[in-house]
Coordinates of C-alpha atoms in Angstrom, one line a residue:
Chain A
K1331 CA 50.0 64.0 84.5
Q1332 CA 47.2 66.6 84.3
E1333 CA 46.4 67.9 80.8
V1334 CA 44.0 70.7 80.0
T1335 CA 42.3 71.1 76.6
Q1336 CA 40.3 73.9 75.3
I1337 CA 37.9 73.8 72.4
P1338 CA 37.6 75.6 70.1
A1339 CA 41.0 77.2 69.6
A1340 CA 39.5 80.2 68.0
L1341 CA 35.9 81.5 67.7
S1342 CA 34.4 84.4 65.8
V1343 CA 30.9 85.5 66.5
P1344 CA 28.7 88.5 65.7
E1345 CA 27.9 90.9 68.5
G1346 CA 25.0 89.9 70.7
E1347 CA 25.4 86.2 70.4
N1348 CA 25.5 83.9 73.4
L1349 CA 28.5 81.5 73.3
V1350 CA 30.1 78.6 75.1
L1351 CA 33.8 77.9 75.6
N1352 CA 34.8 74.4 76.6
C1353 CA 37.6 73.1 78.9
S1354 CA 38.4 69.5 79.7
F1355 CA 40.9 68.0 82.1
T1356 CA 42.2 64.5 82.4
D1357 CA 42.6 64.2 86.2
S1358 CA 39.5 64.9 88.2
A1359 CA 41.4 65.3 91.5
I1360 CA 41.5 69.1 91.3
Y1361 CA 41.4 71.7 94.0
N1362 CA 39.8 74.4 91.9
L1363 CA 39.3 75.6 88.3
Q1364 CA 39.8 79.1 87.1
W1365 CA 38.9 81.0 84.0
F1366 CA 41.1 83.9 82.9
R1367 CA 41.0 86.5 80.2
Q1368 CA 44.1 87.7 78.4
D1369 CA 44.3 90.6 76.0
P1370 CA 47.1 90.7 73.5
G1371 CA 50.5 91.4 75.1
K1372 CA 48.9 91.7 78.5
G1373 CA 48.8 89.7 81.7
L1374 CA 45.9 87.6 83.0
T1375 CA 42.6 88.9 84.4
S1376 CA 40.8 86.4 86.6
L1377 CA 37.2 86.0 85.6
L1378 CA 35.8 83.2 87.7
L1379 CA 37.1 80.6 90.2
I1380 CA 35.2 77.5 91.0
Q1381 CA 36.2 75.4 94.0
S1382 CA 36.1 71.6 93.5
S1383 CA 33.0 71.4 95.7
Q1384 CA 31.1 73.9 93.6
R1385 CA 29.1 73.4 90.4
E1386 CA 29.1 76.9 89.0
Q1387 CA 30.0 80.5 89.5
T1388 CA 28.4 83.6 87.9
S1389 CA 29.7 87.1 87.4
G1390 CA 27.6 89.5 85.3
R1391 CA 27.3 88.1 81.8
L1392 CA 29.6 85.2 82.6
N1393 CA 28.7 81.8 84.0
A1394 CA 31.2 79.0 84.5
S1395 CA 30.2 75.5 85.3
L1396 CA 32.2 72.6 86.6
D1397 CA 31.6 68.8 86.3
K1398 CA 34.5 67.4 88.1
S1399 CA 33.6 63.7 87.6
S1400 CA 33.6 64.1 83.8
G1401 CA 36.5 66.5 83.8
R1402 CA 34.7 69.3 82.1
S1403 CA 34.0 73.0 82.5
T1404 CA 32.2 75.5 80.4
L1405 CA 32.3 79.3 80.3
Y1406 CA 29.1 80.8 79.1
I1407 CA 29.2 84.4 77.8
A1408 CA 25.8 86.0 77.3
A1409 CA 25.1 88.8 74.8
S1410 CA 28.6 89.0 73.6
Q1411 CA 30.2 92.4 72.9
P1412 CA 33.2 93.5 70.9
G1413 CA 35.0 94.3 74.2
D1414 CA 34.8 90.6 75.0
S1415 CA 37.3 89.9 72.2
A1416 CA 40.4 88.3 73.9
T1417 CA 41.9 84.9 74.6
Y1418 CA 40.2 83.0 77.4
L1419 CA 42.3 80.5 79.4
C1420 CA 41.1 77.7 81.6
A1421 CA 43.4 76.5 84.4
V1422 CA 43.1 73.7 87.0
R1423 CA 44.8 73.7 90.3
G1424 CA 46.0 70.4 91.8
S1425 CA 45.7 69.6 95.4
Y1426 CA 48.5 70.6 97.8
N1427 CA 49.9 67.1 97.9
Q1428 CA 50.0 67.1 94.1
G1429 CA 52.2 70.3 94.2
G1430 CA 49.3 72.7 94.0
K1431 CA 50.3 73.7 90.5
L1432 CA 48.1 75.7 88.1
I1433 CA 47.9 73.9 84.7
F1434 CA 46.7 75.9 81.8
G1435 CA 44.9 75.0 78.7
Q1436 CA 46.0 76.5 75.3
G1437 CA 43.2 79.0 75.3
T1438 CA 40.3 80.0 73.1
E1439 CA 40.8 83.2 71.0
L1440 CA 37.5 84.9 70.8
S1441 CA 36.6 87.6 68.3
V1442 CA 33.3 89.4 68.6
K1443 CA 32.4 91.3 65.4
P1444 CA 30.3 94.5 65.7
Chain V
G186 CA 43.3 94.8 96.5
A187 CA 45.6 91.9 95.5
V188 CA 47.7 93.8 93.0
V189 CA 50.9 92.4 91.6
S190 CA 53.3 94.5 89.6
Q191 CA 56.2 93.6 87.3
H192 CA 59.2 95.6 86.3
P193 CA 60.2 96.3 83.6
S194 CA 57.1 95.8 81.3
W195 CA 59.4 95.2 78.4
V196 CA 63.2 94.9 77.9
I197 CA 65.5 94.4 75.0
C198 CA 69.0 93.0 75.7
K199 CA 71.9 91.8 73.7
S200 CA 72.8 88.1 73.5
G201 CA 75.1 87.1 76.4
T202 CA 74.0 89.7 78.8
S203 CA 71.8 89.1 81.9
V204 CA 68.5 90.7 82.7
K205 CA 66.5 90.9 86.0
I206 CA 62.8 91.0 86.2
E207 CA 61.0 92.0 89.4
C208 CA 57.7 90.8 90.7
R209 CA 56.1 92.7 93.6
S210 CA 52.9 92.1 95.6
L211 CA 51.7 95.6 96.3
D212 CA 49.0 95.2 99.0
F213 CA 49.5 91.7 100.5
Q214 CA 52.3 89.4 101.6
A215 CA 53.1 86.6 99.3
T216 CA 54.7 83.6 100.8
T217 CA 54.7 81.9 97.4
M218 CA 55.3 83.4 94.0
F219 CA 55.3 81.6 90.7
W220 CA 57.1 82.4 87.4
Y221 CA 55.5 81.5 84.1
R222 CA 56.7 81.7 80.5
Q223 CA 54.5 82.2 77.5
F224 CA 55.5 81.9 73.8
P225 CA 53.4 83.6 71.1
K226 CA 50.1 81.9 70.6
Q227 CA 50.9 79.4 73.4
S228 CA 49.7 79.0 76.9
L229 CA 51.5 79.7 80.1
M230 CA 54.1 77.2 81.3
L231 CA 55.2 77.1 84.9
M232 CA 58.9 77.6 85.2
A233 CA 59.4 77.6 89.0
T234 CA 57.8 78.1 92.4
S235 CA 59.5 80.3 94.9
N236 CA 58.9 80.5 98.7
E237 CA 60.1 83.4 100.7
G238 CA 63.5 82.7 102.3
S239 CA 64.1 79.3 100.6
K240 CA 65.3 78.0 97.3
A241 CA 63.0 78.0 94.3
T242 CA 61.6 74.7 93.0
Y243 CA 62.1 74.4 89.2
E244 CA 59.9 72.5 86.8
Q245 CA 61.4 69.7 84.8
G246 CA 63.4 71.0 81.8
V247 CA 64.0 74.5 83.3
E248 CA 67.7 75.3 83.8
K249 CA 68.1 76.6 87.3
D250 CA 71.5 78.1 86.6
K251 CA 70.1 80.1 83.7
F252 CA 66.9 81.3 85.4
L253 CA 67.9 82.5 88.8
I254 CA 65.0 83.1 91.1
N255 CA 65.3 85.0 94.4
H256 CA 62.4 85.5 96.8
A257 CA 64.1 87.7 99.4
S258 CA 61.0 89.2 101.0
L259 CA 57.3 88.6 101.4
T260 CA 56.6 91.2 98.7
L261 CA 59.4 90.7 96.1
S262 CA 60.6 87.9 93.9
T263 CA 63.1 88.4 91.1
L264 CA 63.9 86.3 88.0
T265 CA 67.3 86.8 86.4
V266 CA 67.9 85.4 83.0
T267 CA 71.6 84.9 82.8
S268 CA 73.6 84.8 79.5
A269 CA 70.5 85.4 77.5
H270 CA 70.1 84.0 74.0
P271 CA 67.5 84.8 71.4
E272 CA 65.6 81.7 72.2
D273 CA 65.0 83.1 75.7
S274 CA 62.9 85.8 74.1
S275 CA 59.4 85.4 75.6
F276 CA 56.7 86.8 77.8
Y277 CA 57.4 86.2 81.4
I278 CA 54.5 86.4 83.9
C279 CA 54.7 86.1 87.7
S280 CA 51.9 85.4 90.1
A281 CA 51.7 85.7 93.9
E282 CA 49.7 83.8 96.5
P283 CA 48.9 85.0 100.0
G284 CA 49.3 82.6 102.9
Q285 CA 50.3 78.9 103.0
R286 CA 47.0 77.5 101.7
L287 CA 45.9 77.2 98.1
Y288 CA 44.3 80.6 97.7
E289 CA 43.8 82.3 94.4
Q290 CA 46.9 83.3 92.5
Y291 CA 47.2 87.0 91.5
F292 CA 49.0 87.6 88.3
G293 CA 51.3 90.4 87.2
P294 CA 51.0 92.2 83.9
G295 CA 54.0 90.4 82.4
T296 CA 57.4 91.3 81.0
R297 CA 58.2 91.1 77.3
L298 CA 61.9 90.1 76.9
T299 CA 63.6 90.4 73.5
V300 CA 67.1 89.2 73.1
T301 CA 68.9 90.4 70.0

């Protein structure tokens, strides 16, 4: 059974700092991995999606890497801003014959202080 | 593009009543829609997967008679919480996926259900 773990559970940093959020998963047979942002009381905003054949994806100040063999992904946020404060969720997608389900980690709650 | 809406955004109902939540894909056809549940400070848990025109597939531990899912068209799925109890209070989020292959899921804004 796939399990997704995110470390740390919460993180508080001063504005301008570069930071790394970690995600690990137990079954390396994934179809893709996705990072989401969730603001309090809101739905999910997709940030980056990495296919199993890819090593990383970049969007603006965000960079996500994937090491499928070790079951790890990292989300790098450069020059953090107070507007980046939110919960960041990592989710892995199983292959179609595994049901194709999206399994979420518990999230990292990020607070960026001005 | 790829917008998913949910209605209502929040609802309060009395214990024992039923409440229906709608999930719509606004600019694409969704052959598959998913329903998730999220408790405070917890992650999303998949409740069920629905395919247009067929019965939903429920995850282990989810009562299919309590959480009725209907996917009557390629743009609409509904979740009905029957005989709601306070423990059903939660944040319900749907997502929609275009096509039959494993494309990216697009998520709705969620519905906050409070049962008094």
